[in-house]
Amino acid sequence: MKRVFSGVQPTGNLHIGNYLGALKQFVELQDDHECIYCVVDMHAITLPQDPKELRSHILDIAALYLAVGVDPSKSIIFVQSEVPAHTELSWILTCSSYMGELQRMTQFKDKSKGRENSSIPTGIFTYPVLMAADILLYDTDIVPVGNDQKQHIELARDLAIRVNNRFDKKIFQVPEGRFLKEGARIMSLDDPTSKMSKSAENEFSRISLLDTDAKIKKAIMRATTDSDAMVKFDVENKPGISNLLSIYSVFSGKSIETLEKEYEGRGYGDFKKDLVEVTIDAISPIRSRFEEIRQSEELLKVLDEGAEKANAIAEKVLKRTYDAFGMGRKRK
Ligand code: AMP
Ligand code: TRP
């Protein structure tokens, strides 16, 4: 069976972009793949986090994994900082990476825009190397993520190939990204030219998986569209309605063309009203499952077992890497 690895940062509640771009794939893959899903708290601290909130968000994300349908009897779910090999391999990969390639990462460029070197946190610079370590530690074949992670996956591949070539031996499995056609980039509801994000100031720019029905309704009814009232998919000229069409399409399973026909000549009001319904139908069961799971002892057990299993796999790959580099003394 092919191995799948992915991670989500515990920096806030997940929104429908995270769900449609990443988590939905997590669930689909687990029947015929060996899946490992991580709560990446070490990535979260690349920017300052309130310690109490971080602790709570870690359990939130783990509970959301379960609530959307990740099944702990099939998949491993664990917290990144509970497997020390991630930081260890990250250092080794840091020594195999170049400043230039990290400087080219668009996420780094975005996050450091307008700042002097003296105030750019080193963690947001080396972040993609830690992500490469996450992936390579598990001999991962497939990494399901949203489009915004393409460049980071490319770096993980480059590092794997570079180390393998250096020692002329297969030390790392070279991973591949898996991106959906629809849903891989859900845009913000108030500004459809930027991606939906956990951290945007306007809470109506996103729909969180834990939002109330009333909030979902408000966010969709307020979403930016254009003035010609035609439900047509045209990202360039009609980014707002195109984004809403994508969301509608993935939640309902209907194709964009079918939806365009269905709403021909009916304006945005009708369309938005139905989208509210489709979205609430998809999200409210997740919300009620979440409430139950988040309180349960079971969740802690899942994470304990997950960390144990993840450690066992990661230790082997780390040892193989240490041996190749000649680190430490030979261990059995
Ligand atoms: P993050 O919250 O940054 O840890 O992202 C978790 C997962 O959600 C990653 O696979 C991202 O690529 C994906 N993701 C984040 N924002 C979006 C978005 N607006 N549309 C689609 N996927 C997204
Ligand atoms: N960088 C990813 C994001 O922000 C999260 C992440 C960290 C990840 N490590 C990973 C995703 C490994 C896939 C595989 O969305």
Coordinates of C-alpha atoms and ligand atoms in Angstrom, one line a residue:
M1 CA 0.0 0.0 0.0
K2 CA 1.2 3.5 -0.8
R3 CA 1.9 5.8 2.1
V4 CA 0.2 9.1 2.6
F5 CA 1.3 11.9 4.9
S6 CA -0.1 15.4 5.5
G7 CA -0.3 18.0 8.3
V8 CA -2.4 20.9 9.4
Q9 CA -1.2 23.8 11.7
P10 CA -3.1 24.2 15.0
T11 CA -3.3 28.0 14.6
G12 CA -7.1 28.4 14.6
N13 CA -10.2 26.6 13.6
L14 CA -10.3 25.0 10.2
H15 CA -12.2 26.6 7.4
I16 CA -13.9 25.2 4.4
G17 CA -10.7 25.9 2.3
N18 CA -8.8 23.5 4.6
Y19 CA -11.6 21.0 4.4
L20 CA -12.1 21.0 0.6
G21 CA -8.4 21.4 -0.3
A22 CA -7.0 19.0 2.2
L23 CA -9.1 17.1 4.8
K24 CA -11.6 15.8 2.3
Q25 CA -8.8 14.0 0.6
F26 CA -7.5 12.7 3.9
V27 CA -10.7 10.8 4.3
E28 CA -10.9 9.6 0.7
L29 CA -7.4 8.2 0.8
Q30 CA -7.6 6.1 3.9
D31 CA -9.4 3.1 2.5
D32 CA -6.6 2.1 0.1
H33 CA -3.5 3.8 1.5
E34 CA -1.5 3.8 4.7
C35 CA -2.3 7.3 6.0
I36 CA -0.5 9.4 8.6
Y37 CA -2.0 12.7 9.6
C38 CA -0.2 15.1 11.8
V39 CA -1.0 18.2 13.9
V40 CA 2.0 20.3 13.1
D41 CA 2.5 22.4 16.3
M42 CA 6.2 23.0 15.5
H43 CA 5.2 24.8 12.4
A44 CA 2.6 26.8 14.3
I45 CA 5.3 28.4 16.6
T46 CA 7.1 29.9 13.6
L47 CA 4.9 32.8 14.5
P48 CA 4.2 33.6 18.2
Q49 CA 1.3 31.7 19.7
D50 CA -0.4 32.0 23.0
P51 CA 0.6 28.8 24.8
K52 CA -2.9 28.1 26.3
E53 CA -4.5 28.7 22.9
L54 CA -2.0 26.5 21.1
R55 CA -2.6 23.6 23.5
S56 CA -6.3 23.9 23.0
H57 CA -6.0 24.2 19.2
I58 CA -3.9 21.1 19.0
L59 CA -6.7 19.1 20.4
D60 CA -9.2 21.0 18.2
I61 CA -7.5 20.0 15.1
A62 CA -7.1 16.4 16.2
A63 CA -10.8 16.3 17.0
L64 CA -11.6 17.8 13.7
Y65 CA -9.6 15.1 11.9
L66 CA -11.9 12.6 13.5
A67 CA -15.0 14.6 13.1
V68 CA -14.6 14.9 9.3
G69 CA -14.1 11.1 9.1
V70 CA -10.5 10.2 9.6
D71 CA -10.7 6.8 11.2
P72 CA -8.0 6.0 13.8
S73 CA -8.4 2.3 13.2
K74 CA -7.1 2.9 9.6
S75 CA -5.0 6.0 9.9
I76 CA -2.3 7.3 12.3
I77 CA -3.1 10.6 13.9
F78 CA -0.4 12.3 16.0
V79 CA 1.1 15.6 17.2
Q80 CA 4.4 16.6 15.6
S81 CA 6.3 17.7 18.7
E82 CA 5.6 14.3 20.3
V83 CA 7.9 12.7 17.7
P84 CA 11.4 14.2 18.2
A85 CA 12.7 12.8 14.9
H86 CA 11.0 15.6 13.0
T87 CA 13.3 18.2 14.5
E88 CA 16.3 15.9 14.2
L89 CA 15.8 15.2 10.5
S90 CA 15.0 18.8 9.9
W91 CA 18.5 19.8 11.0
I92 CA 20.1 17.3 8.7
L93 CA 18.0 18.6 5.8
T94 CA 18.8 22.2 6.8
C95 CA 22.4 21.3 6.2
S96 CA 21.5 20.0 2.7
S97 CA 19.5 23.0 1.7
Y98 CA 20.5 26.4 0.2
M99 CA 19.5 29.9 1.3
G100 CA 18.6 30.7 -2.3
E101 CA 16.0 28.0 -2.7
L102 CA 14.4 29.0 0.6
Q103 CA 14.4 32.7 -0.3
R104 CA 12.4 31.8 -3.5
M105 CA 9.5 30.3 -1.6
T106 CA 6.4 32.5 -2.2
Q107 CA 5.0 31.8 1.2
F108 CA 8.2 33.1 2.8
K109 CA 8.2 36.1 0.5
D110 CA 4.6 36.9 1.5
K111 CA 5.2 36.5 5.2
S112 CA 8.3 38.5 5.2
K113 CA 7.1 41.3 2.9
G114 CA 7.9 44.8 4.0
R115 CA 10.2 43.6 6.9
E116 CA 13.8 44.2 7.5
N117 CA 16.0 41.1 7.6
S118 CA 16.7 41.9 11.3
S119 CA 13.0 41.4 12.1
I120 CA 12.2 38.3 9.9
P121 CA 11.8 35.2 12.2
T122 CA 14.3 32.5 11.1
G123 CA 11.5 30.0 11.6
I124 CA 9.4 31.2 8.7
F125 CA 12.5 31.0 6.6
T126 CA 13.3 27.3 7.5
Y127 CA 9.7 26.3 7.8
P128 CA 9.7 24.4 4.4
V129 CA 12.7 22.3 5.5
L130 CA 10.8 21.1 8.6
M131 CA 7.9 20.3 6.3
A132 CA 10.2 18.3 4.1
A133 CA 11.4 16.4 7.2
D134 CA 7.8 15.6 8.2
I135 CA 7.2 14.1 4.8
L136 CA 10.5 12.3 4.2
L137 CA 10.5 10.7 7.7
Y138 CA 7.7 8.4 6.7
D139 CA 8.9 7.2 3.3
T140 CA 5.8 9.1 2.0
D141 CA 4.6 8.5 -1.5
I142 CA 1.7 10.9 -1.6
V143 CA 1.1 14.3 0.1
P144 CA -2.5 15.6 -0.2
V145 CA -2.5 19.4 0.3
G146 CA -4.0 22.6 -1.1
N147 CA -2.4 24.3 -4.1
D148 CA -0.6 26.8 -1.8
Q149 CA 1.8 24.0 -0.7
K150 CA 3.0 23.1 -4.2
Q151 CA 6.3 24.8 -3.9
H152 CA 7.0 23.3 -0.5
I153 CA 6.4 19.8 -1.9
E154 CA 8.7 20.5 -4.7
L155 CA 11.4 21.4 -2.2
A156 CA 10.8 18.2 -0.3
R157 CA 11.3 16.3 -3.6
D158 CA 14.5 18.3 -4.4
L159 CA 16.0 17.6 -1.0
A160 CA 15.2 13.9 -1.2
I161 CA 16.8 13.6 -4.7
R162 CA 19.8 15.7 -3.6
V163 CA 20.6 13.5 -0.6
N164 CA 20.0 10.2 -2.5
N165 CA 22.3 11.4 -5.3
R166 CA 25.0 12.5 -2.9
F167 CA 25.2 9.1 -1.3
D168 CA 24.2 7.3 -4.5
K169 CA 21.7 5.3 -2.5
K170 CA 18.0 5.5 -1.9
I171 CA 17.8 7.1 1.5
F172 CA 14.5 8.9 1.0
Q173 CA 11.4 8.1 -0.9
V174 CA 10.7 10.9 -3.3
P175 CA 7.1 12.1 -2.5
E176 CA 4.4 13.5 -4.8
G177 CA 1.9 16.1 -4.1
R178 CA -1.8 15.4 -4.6
F179 CA -4.0 18.4 -5.5
L180 CA -7.6 18.4 -6.3
K181 CA -9.0 20.0 -9.4
E182 CA -11.9 21.6 -7.5
G183 CA -11.4 22.9 -4.0
A184 CA -7.6 23.1 -4.1
R185 CA -7.8 26.9 -3.7
I186 CA -10.8 28.3 -2.0
M187 CA -10.8 32.1 -2.0
S188 CA -11.8 34.6 0.6
L189 CA -15.5 35.5 0.6
D190 CA -14.9 39.2 0.9
D191 CA -11.9 39.4 -1.4
P192 CA -12.0 36.6 -3.9
T193 CA -8.5 37.4 -5.2
S194 CA -6.8 36.2 -2.0
K195 CA -7.1 32.7 -0.5
M196 CA -9.4 32.0 2.4
S197 CA -7.2 32.0 5.5
K198 CA -7.5 31.2 9.2
S199 CA -5.9 34.5 10.1
A200 CA -7.7 37.1 8.0
E201 CA -9.2 39.8 10.2
N202 CA -12.7 39.8 8.8
E203 CA -14.4 36.7 10.2
F204 CA -16.9 36.8 7.3
S205 CA -14.1 36.2 4.8
R206 CA -14.2 32.6 5.8
I207 CA -16.6 29.8 6.8
S208 CA -15.1 27.8 9.7
L209 CA -16.1 24.2 10.2
L210 CA -17.4 25.1 13.6
D211 CA -19.5 28.1 12.6
T212 CA -23.1 28.3 13.6
D213 CA -25.8 28.1 10.9
A214 CA -26.5 31.8 11.3
K215 CA -22.9 32.8 10.8
I216 CA -22.6 30.6 7.7
K217 CA -25.7 32.2 6.3
K218 CA -24.4 35.7 6.9
A219 CA -21.0 35.0 5.4
I220 CA -22.5 33.6 2.2
M221 CA -25.2 36.2 1.8
R222 CA -22.5 38.9 2.2
A223 CA -20.0 37.3 -0.1
T224 CA -18.6 39.6 -2.8
T225 CA -20.0 39.0 -6.2
D226 CA -20.2 41.3 -9.3
S227 CA -23.1 43.3 -10.7
D228 CA -24.1 41.4 -13.8
A229 CA -26.1 38.7 -11.8
M230 CA -25.1 35.8 -14.1
V231 CA -24.1 32.6 -12.5
K232 CA -21.1 31.8 -14.7
F233 CA -17.7 30.4 -13.9
D234 CA -15.1 32.9 -15.1
V235 CA -12.2 33.2 -12.6
E236 CA -10.7 36.2 -14.3
N237 CA -13.7 38.4 -14.7
K238 CA -16.0 37.0 -12.1
P239 CA -13.8 35.7 -9.3
G240 CA -16.5 36.0 -6.5
I241 CA -19.2 33.9 -8.1
S242 CA -16.6 31.5 -9.5
N243 CA -15.4 30.8 -6.0
L244 CA -18.9 30.3 -4.8
L245 CA -19.6 27.9 -7.7
S246 CA -16.5 25.9 -6.7
I247 CA -17.7 25.6 -3.2
Y248 CA -21.2 24.6 -4.3
S249 CA -19.8 22.1 -6.7
V250 CA -17.7 20.2 -4.2
F251 CA -20.3 20.2 -1.4
S252 CA -23.1 19.1 -3.7
G253 CA -21.2 16.8 -6.0
K254 CA -22.8 18.6 -9.0
S255 CA -20.5 19.8 -11.8
I256 CA -20.0 23.5 -12.4
E257 CA -21.7 23.2 -15.8
T258 CA -24.8 21.6 -14.2
L259 CA -25.0 24.4 -11.7
E260 CA -24.6 27.1 -14.4
K261 CA -27.5 25.6 -16.2
E262 CA -29.6 25.2 -13.1
Y263 CA -29.2 28.9 -12.2
E264 CA -29.4 30.3 -15.7
G265 CA -31.4 33.5 -15.6
R266 CA -32.1 33.2 -11.8
G267 CA -29.7 35.8 -10.3
Y268 CA -27.5 35.5 -7.3
G269 CA -30.1 35.6 -4.6
D270 CA -31.5 32.2 -5.3
F271 CA -28.1 30.8 -5.9
K272 CA -26.7 32.0 -2.6
K273 CA -29.8 30.8 -0.6
D274 CA -29.3 27.3 -2.0
L275 CA -25.6 27.5 -1.3
V276 CA -26.3 28.3 2.3
E277 CA -28.4 25.2 2.6
V278 CA -25.9 22.9 0.9
T279 CA -23.0 24.3 3.0
I280 CA -25.0 23.9 6.3
D281 CA -26.0 20.3 5.3
A282 CA -22.3 19.5 4.8
I283 CA -20.9 21.2 7.9
S284 CA -23.4 20.8 10.7
P285 CA -22.8 17.0 11.1
I286 CA -19.1 17.8 11.4
R287 CA -19.8 20.4 14.1
S288 CA -21.9 18.0 16.2
R289 CA -19.4 15.2 16.0
F290 CA -16.6 17.6 16.9
E291 CA -18.4 18.7 20.1
E292 CA -18.6 15.1 21.3
I293 CA -15.1 14.0 20.3
R294 CA -13.4 17.0 21.7
Q295 CA -14.6 16.2 25.2
S296 CA -13.8 12.5 25.0
E297 CA -11.0 10.6 26.7
E298 CA -10.8 8.6 23.4
L299 CA -9.2 11.5 21.7
L300 CA -6.2 11.4 24.0
K301 CA -5.9 7.7 23.5
V302 CA -5.9 8.1 19.8
L303 CA -3.0 10.6 20.0
D304 CA -1.0 8.5 22.4
E305 CA -1.2 5.5 20.1
G306 CA -0.6 7.7 17.1
A307 CA 2.6 9.1 18.5
E308 CA 3.8 5.6 19.4
K309 CA 3.2 4.3 15.9
A310 CA 4.7 7.4 14.2
N311 CA 7.8 7.2 16.4
A312 CA 8.4 3.6 15.5
I313 CA 8.4 4.4 11.7
A314 CA 10.3 7.7 12.0
E315 CA 13.0 6.2 14.2
K316 CA 13.9 3.8 11.4
V317 CA 14.2 6.4 8.7
L318 CA 16.2 8.7 11.0
K319 CA 18.6 5.9 11.8
R320 CA 19.0 5.2 8.1
T321 CA 19.8 8.9 7.6
Y322 CA 22.3 9.1 10.5
D323 CA 24.1 6.0 9.1
A324 CA 24.3 7.5 5.6
F325 CA 25.7 10.8 7.0
G326 CA 28.0 9.1 9.5
M327 CA 26.4 10.8 12.5
G328 CA 27.0 9.5 16.0
R329 CA 28.2 6.0 16.6
K330 CA 26.9 2.9 14.8
R331 CA 23.7 1.8 16.6
K332 CA 22.1 -1.6 16.2
Ligands
AMP1 P1 -2.8 25.2 7.1 O1 -4.0 25.7 7.8 O2 -2.0 26.3 6.5 O3 -2.0 24.3 7.9 O4 -3.3 24.4 5.9 C1 -3.9 23.1 6.0 C2 -4.2 22.5 4.7 O5 -5.3 23.2 4.0 C3 -3.0 22.6 3.7 O6 -3.0 21.4 2.9 C4 -3.3 23.7 2.8 O7 -2.8 23.6 1.5 C5 -4.9 23.7 2.7 N1 -5.5 25.0 2.5 C6 -5.2 26.1 3.3 N2 -5.9 27.2 2.8 C7 -6.6 26.7 1.7 C8 -7.6 27.3 0.8 N3 -7.9 28.6 0.9 N4 -8.1 26.5 -0.2 C9 -7.7 25.2 -0.3 N5 -6.8 24.6 0.5 C10 -6.3 25.3 1.5
TRP2 N1 2.9 23.7 5.6 C1 1.6 23.1 5.6 C2 0.5 24.2 5.6 O1 0.7 25.3 6.1 C3 1.4 22.2 6.8 C4 2.3 21.1 6.8 C5 3.4 21.0 7.6 C6 2.3 20.0 6.0 N2 4.1 19.8 7.4 C7 3.4 19.1 6.4 C8 1.5 19.5 5.0 C9 3.7 17.9 5.8 C10 1.8 18.3 4.3 C11 2.9 17.5 4.7 O2 -0.6 24.0 5.2

